[in-house]
GROMACS .gro file of C-alpha atoms in nm:
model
  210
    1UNK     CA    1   0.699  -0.233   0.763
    2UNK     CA    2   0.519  -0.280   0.468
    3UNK     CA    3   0.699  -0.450   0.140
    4UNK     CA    4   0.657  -0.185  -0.139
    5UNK     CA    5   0.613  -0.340  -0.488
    6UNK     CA    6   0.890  -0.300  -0.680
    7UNK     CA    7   0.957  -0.228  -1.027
    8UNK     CA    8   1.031  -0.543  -1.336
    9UNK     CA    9   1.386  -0.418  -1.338
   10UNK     CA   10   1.399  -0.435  -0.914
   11UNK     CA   11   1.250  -0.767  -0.990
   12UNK     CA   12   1.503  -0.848  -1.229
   13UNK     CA   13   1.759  -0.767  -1.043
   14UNK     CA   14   1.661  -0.938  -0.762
   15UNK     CA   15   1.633  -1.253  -0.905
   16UNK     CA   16   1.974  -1.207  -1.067
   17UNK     CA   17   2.099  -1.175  -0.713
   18UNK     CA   18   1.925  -1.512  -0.546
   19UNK     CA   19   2.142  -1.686  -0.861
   20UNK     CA   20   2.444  -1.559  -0.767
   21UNK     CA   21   2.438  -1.570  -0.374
   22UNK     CA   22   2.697  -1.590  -0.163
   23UNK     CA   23   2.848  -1.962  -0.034
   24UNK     CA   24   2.707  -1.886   0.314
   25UNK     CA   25   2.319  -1.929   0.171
   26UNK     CA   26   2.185  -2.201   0.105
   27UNK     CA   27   1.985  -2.268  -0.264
   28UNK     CA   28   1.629  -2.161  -0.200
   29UNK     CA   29   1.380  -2.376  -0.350
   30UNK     CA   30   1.040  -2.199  -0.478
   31UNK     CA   31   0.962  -1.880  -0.692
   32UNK     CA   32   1.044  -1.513  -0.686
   33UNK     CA   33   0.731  -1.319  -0.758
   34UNK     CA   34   0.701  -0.916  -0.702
   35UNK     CA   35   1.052  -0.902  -0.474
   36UNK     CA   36   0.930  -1.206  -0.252
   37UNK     CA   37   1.111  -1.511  -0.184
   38UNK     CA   38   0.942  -1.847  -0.053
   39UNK     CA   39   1.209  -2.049   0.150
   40UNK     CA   40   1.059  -2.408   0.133
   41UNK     CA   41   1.406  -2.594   0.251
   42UNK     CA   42   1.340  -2.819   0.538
   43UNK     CA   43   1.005  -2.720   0.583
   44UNK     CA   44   1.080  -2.362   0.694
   45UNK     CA   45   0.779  -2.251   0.440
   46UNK     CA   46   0.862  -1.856   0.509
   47UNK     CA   47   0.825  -1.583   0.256
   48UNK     CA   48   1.135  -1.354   0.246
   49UNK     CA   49   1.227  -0.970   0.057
   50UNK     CA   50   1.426  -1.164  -0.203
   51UNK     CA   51   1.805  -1.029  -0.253
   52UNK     CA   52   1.845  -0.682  -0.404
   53UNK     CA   53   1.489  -0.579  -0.281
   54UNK     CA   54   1.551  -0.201  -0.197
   55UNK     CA   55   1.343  -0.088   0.121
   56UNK     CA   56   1.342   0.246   0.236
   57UNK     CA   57   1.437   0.218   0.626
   58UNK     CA   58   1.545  -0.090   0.826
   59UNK     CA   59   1.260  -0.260   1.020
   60UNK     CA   60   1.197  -0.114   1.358
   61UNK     CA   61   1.398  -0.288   1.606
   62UNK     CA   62   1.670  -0.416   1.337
   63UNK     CA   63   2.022  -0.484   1.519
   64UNK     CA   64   2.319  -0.281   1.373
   65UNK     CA   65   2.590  -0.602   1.320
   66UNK     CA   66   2.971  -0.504   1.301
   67UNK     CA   67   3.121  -0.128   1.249
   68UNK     CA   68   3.219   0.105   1.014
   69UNK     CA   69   3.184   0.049   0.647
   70UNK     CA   70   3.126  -0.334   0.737
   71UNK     CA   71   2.760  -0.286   0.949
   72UNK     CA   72   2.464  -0.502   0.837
   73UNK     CA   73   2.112  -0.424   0.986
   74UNK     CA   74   1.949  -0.785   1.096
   75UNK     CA   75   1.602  -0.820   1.112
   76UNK     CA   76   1.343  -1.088   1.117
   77UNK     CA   77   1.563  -1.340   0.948
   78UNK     CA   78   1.658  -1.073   0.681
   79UNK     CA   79   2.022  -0.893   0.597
   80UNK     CA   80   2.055  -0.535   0.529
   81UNK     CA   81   2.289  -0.273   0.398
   82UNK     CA   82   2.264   0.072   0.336
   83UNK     CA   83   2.223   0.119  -0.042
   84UNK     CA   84   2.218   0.492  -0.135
   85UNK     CA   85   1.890   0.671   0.029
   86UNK     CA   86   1.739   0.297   0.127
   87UNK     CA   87   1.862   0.001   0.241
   88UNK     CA   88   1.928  -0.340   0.002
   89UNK     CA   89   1.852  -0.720   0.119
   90UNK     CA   90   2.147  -0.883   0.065
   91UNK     CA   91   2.307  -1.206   0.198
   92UNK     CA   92   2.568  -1.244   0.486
   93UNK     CA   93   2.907  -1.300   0.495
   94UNK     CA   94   3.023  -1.648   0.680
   95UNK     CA   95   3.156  -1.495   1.023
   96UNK     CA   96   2.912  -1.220   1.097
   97UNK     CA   97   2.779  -1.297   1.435
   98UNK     CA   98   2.394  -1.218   1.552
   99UNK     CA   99   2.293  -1.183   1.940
  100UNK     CA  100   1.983  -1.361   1.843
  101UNK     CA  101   1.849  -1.634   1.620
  102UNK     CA  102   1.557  -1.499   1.396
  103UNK     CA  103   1.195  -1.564   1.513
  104UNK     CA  104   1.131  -1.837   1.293
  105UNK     CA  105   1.426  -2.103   1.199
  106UNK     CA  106   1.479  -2.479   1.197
  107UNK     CA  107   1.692  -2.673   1.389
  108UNK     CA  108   1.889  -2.950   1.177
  109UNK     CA  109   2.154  -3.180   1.260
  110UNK     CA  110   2.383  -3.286   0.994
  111UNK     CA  111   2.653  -3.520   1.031
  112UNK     CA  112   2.586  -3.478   1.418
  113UNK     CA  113   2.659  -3.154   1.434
  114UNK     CA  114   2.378  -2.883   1.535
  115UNK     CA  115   2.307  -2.604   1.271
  116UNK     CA  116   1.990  -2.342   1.277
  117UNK     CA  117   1.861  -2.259   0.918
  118UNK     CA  118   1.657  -1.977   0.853
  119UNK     CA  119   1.620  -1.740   0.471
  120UNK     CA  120   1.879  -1.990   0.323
  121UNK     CA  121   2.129  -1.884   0.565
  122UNK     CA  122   2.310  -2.105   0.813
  123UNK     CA  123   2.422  -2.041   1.198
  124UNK     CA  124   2.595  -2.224   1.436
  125UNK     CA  125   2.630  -2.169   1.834
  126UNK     CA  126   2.960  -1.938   1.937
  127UNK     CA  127   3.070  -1.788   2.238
  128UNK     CA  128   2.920  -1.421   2.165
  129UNK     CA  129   2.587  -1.549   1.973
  130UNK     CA  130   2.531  -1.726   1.626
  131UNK     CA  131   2.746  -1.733   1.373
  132UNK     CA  132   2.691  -1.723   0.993
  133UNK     CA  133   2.855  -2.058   0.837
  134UNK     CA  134   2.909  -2.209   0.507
  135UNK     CA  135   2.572  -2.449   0.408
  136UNK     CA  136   2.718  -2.804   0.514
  137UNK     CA  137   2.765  -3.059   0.233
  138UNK     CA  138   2.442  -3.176   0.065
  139UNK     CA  139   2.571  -3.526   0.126
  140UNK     CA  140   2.518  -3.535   0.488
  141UNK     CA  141   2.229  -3.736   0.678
  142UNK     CA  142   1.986  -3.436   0.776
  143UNK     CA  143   1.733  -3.442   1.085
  144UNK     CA  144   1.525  -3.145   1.157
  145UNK     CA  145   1.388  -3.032   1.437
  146UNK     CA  146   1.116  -2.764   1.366
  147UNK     CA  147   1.125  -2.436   1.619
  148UNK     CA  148   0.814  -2.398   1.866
  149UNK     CA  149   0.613  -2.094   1.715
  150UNK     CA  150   0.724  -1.737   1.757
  151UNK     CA  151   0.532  -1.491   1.970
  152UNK     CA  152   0.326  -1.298   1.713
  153UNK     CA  153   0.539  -0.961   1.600
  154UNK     CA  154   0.470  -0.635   1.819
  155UNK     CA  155   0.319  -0.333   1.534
  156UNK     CA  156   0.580  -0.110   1.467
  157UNK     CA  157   0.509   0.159   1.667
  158UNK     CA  158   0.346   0.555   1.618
  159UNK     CA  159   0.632   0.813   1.602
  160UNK     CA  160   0.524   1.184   1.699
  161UNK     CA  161   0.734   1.462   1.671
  162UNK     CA  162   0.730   1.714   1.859
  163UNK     CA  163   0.937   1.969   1.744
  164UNK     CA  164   0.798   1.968   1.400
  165UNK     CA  165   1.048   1.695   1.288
  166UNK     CA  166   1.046   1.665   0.894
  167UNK     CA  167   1.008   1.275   0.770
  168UNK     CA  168   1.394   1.311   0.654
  169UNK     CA  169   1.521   1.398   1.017
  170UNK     CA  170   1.309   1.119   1.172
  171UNK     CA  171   1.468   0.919   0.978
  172UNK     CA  172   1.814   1.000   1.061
  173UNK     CA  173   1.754   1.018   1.434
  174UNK     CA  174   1.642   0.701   1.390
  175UNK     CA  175   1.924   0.524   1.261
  176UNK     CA  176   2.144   0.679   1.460
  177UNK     CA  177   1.926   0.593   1.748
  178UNK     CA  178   1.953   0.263   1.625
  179UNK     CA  179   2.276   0.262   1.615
  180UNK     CA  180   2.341   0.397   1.973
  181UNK     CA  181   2.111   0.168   2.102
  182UNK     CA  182   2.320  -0.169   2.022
  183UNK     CA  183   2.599   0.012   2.241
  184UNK     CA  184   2.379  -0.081   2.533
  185UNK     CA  185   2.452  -0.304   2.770
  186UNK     CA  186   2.283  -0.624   2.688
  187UNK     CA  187   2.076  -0.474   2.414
  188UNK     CA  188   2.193  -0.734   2.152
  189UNK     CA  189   2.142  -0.991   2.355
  190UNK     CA  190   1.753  -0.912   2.461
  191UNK     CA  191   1.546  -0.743   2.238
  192UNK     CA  192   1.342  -0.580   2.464
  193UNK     CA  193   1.677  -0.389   2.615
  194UNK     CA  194   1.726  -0.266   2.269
  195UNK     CA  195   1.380  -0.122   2.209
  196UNK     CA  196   1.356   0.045   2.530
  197UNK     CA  197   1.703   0.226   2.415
  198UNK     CA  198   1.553   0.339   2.072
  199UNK     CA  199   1.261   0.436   2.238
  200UNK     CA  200   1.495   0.632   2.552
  201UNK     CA  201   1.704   0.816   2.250
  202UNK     CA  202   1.390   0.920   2.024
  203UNK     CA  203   1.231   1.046   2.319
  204UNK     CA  204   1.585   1.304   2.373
  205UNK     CA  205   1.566   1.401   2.047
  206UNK     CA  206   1.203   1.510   2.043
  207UNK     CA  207   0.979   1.231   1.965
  208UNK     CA  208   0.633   1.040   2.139
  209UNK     CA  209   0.701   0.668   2.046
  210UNK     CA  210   0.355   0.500   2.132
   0.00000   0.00000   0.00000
């Protein structure tokens, strides 16, 4: 998916937001410039949609995290939640629990315990996954370990439909294909589980993924 350049008052707004973020993110060192981020901490030196940036859809292949009124859509390092007609970057809660770590993070140890950093956000190792935690205090002795490079991204892929589909029913079947999809077994934990659901549910409802 494509960033789409958003307006001075999205802009505005988004900066507003990466002032005021939550106590799980970490402060974000570098400039905001047309809804993008750059994350410089520990060398991570990744460009993120800053806070408040309003996309359309979720990323292909974005994993639904928690139920009801409390999901988030997780992808690439990036937090989502739906925000009338689109969906609006925002920052996690410390407790929310991913499957997976984001492509690209760093490893640190601070006061000899492990953390993974990634979009100013922290994780540590649980049972089920990662969990979000609270950034640890600046005081600590840092070492960081940078993460071997991540395979380069798949395209999202060409969706066909069939049956004459308008653009606002893909949509939907997509998100709730989405949604289904992380009831699979092992689907949050493997990625490629998950996409071969989305891709299984699209094709009942009527579309050619390719």
């Amino acid at each position: 998916m494509k960033p789409l350049l958003p307006t001075f008052g999205a802009a505005a707004l988004a900066l507003c937001a990466a002032l005021s973020a939550a106590p799980a993110r970490a402060d974000v060192h570098g400039r905001v410039s047309i809804g993008m981020v750059f994350d410089n901490r520990y060398h991570h030196d990744h460009y993120y949609p800053a806070p408040g940036y309003v996309a359309p859809h979720v990323p292909y292949g974005a994993v639904v995290v928690g139920a009801g009124p409390g999901r988030y859509w997780f992808h690439g390092g990036v937090w989502y939640r739906p925000y009338g007609p689109g969906y609006r970057v925002v920052l996690p809660p410390v407790g929310l629990v991913i499957p997976l770590l984001p492509p690209a993070y760093v490893t640190i140890n601070i006061g000899g315990l492990p953390y993974y950093y990634a979009n100013g956000v922290y994780y540590r190792a649980v049972p089920e996954g990662y969990a979000v935690v609270a950034p640890p205090p600046e005081t600590a002795p840092v070492q960081v370990t940078p993460a071997p490079p991540p395979p380069p991204p798949k395209a999202d892929p060409i969706i066909y439909p069939r049956n004459g589909q308008s653009s606002e029913q893909l949509e939907s079947d997509r998100r709730d294909c989405n949604r289904w999809a992380t009831t699979q077994p092992n689907a949050q934990a493997d990625a490629s589980v998950f996409n071969r659901a989305v891709e299984a549910c699209m094709d009942g409802r009527g579309y050619t993924m390719r």
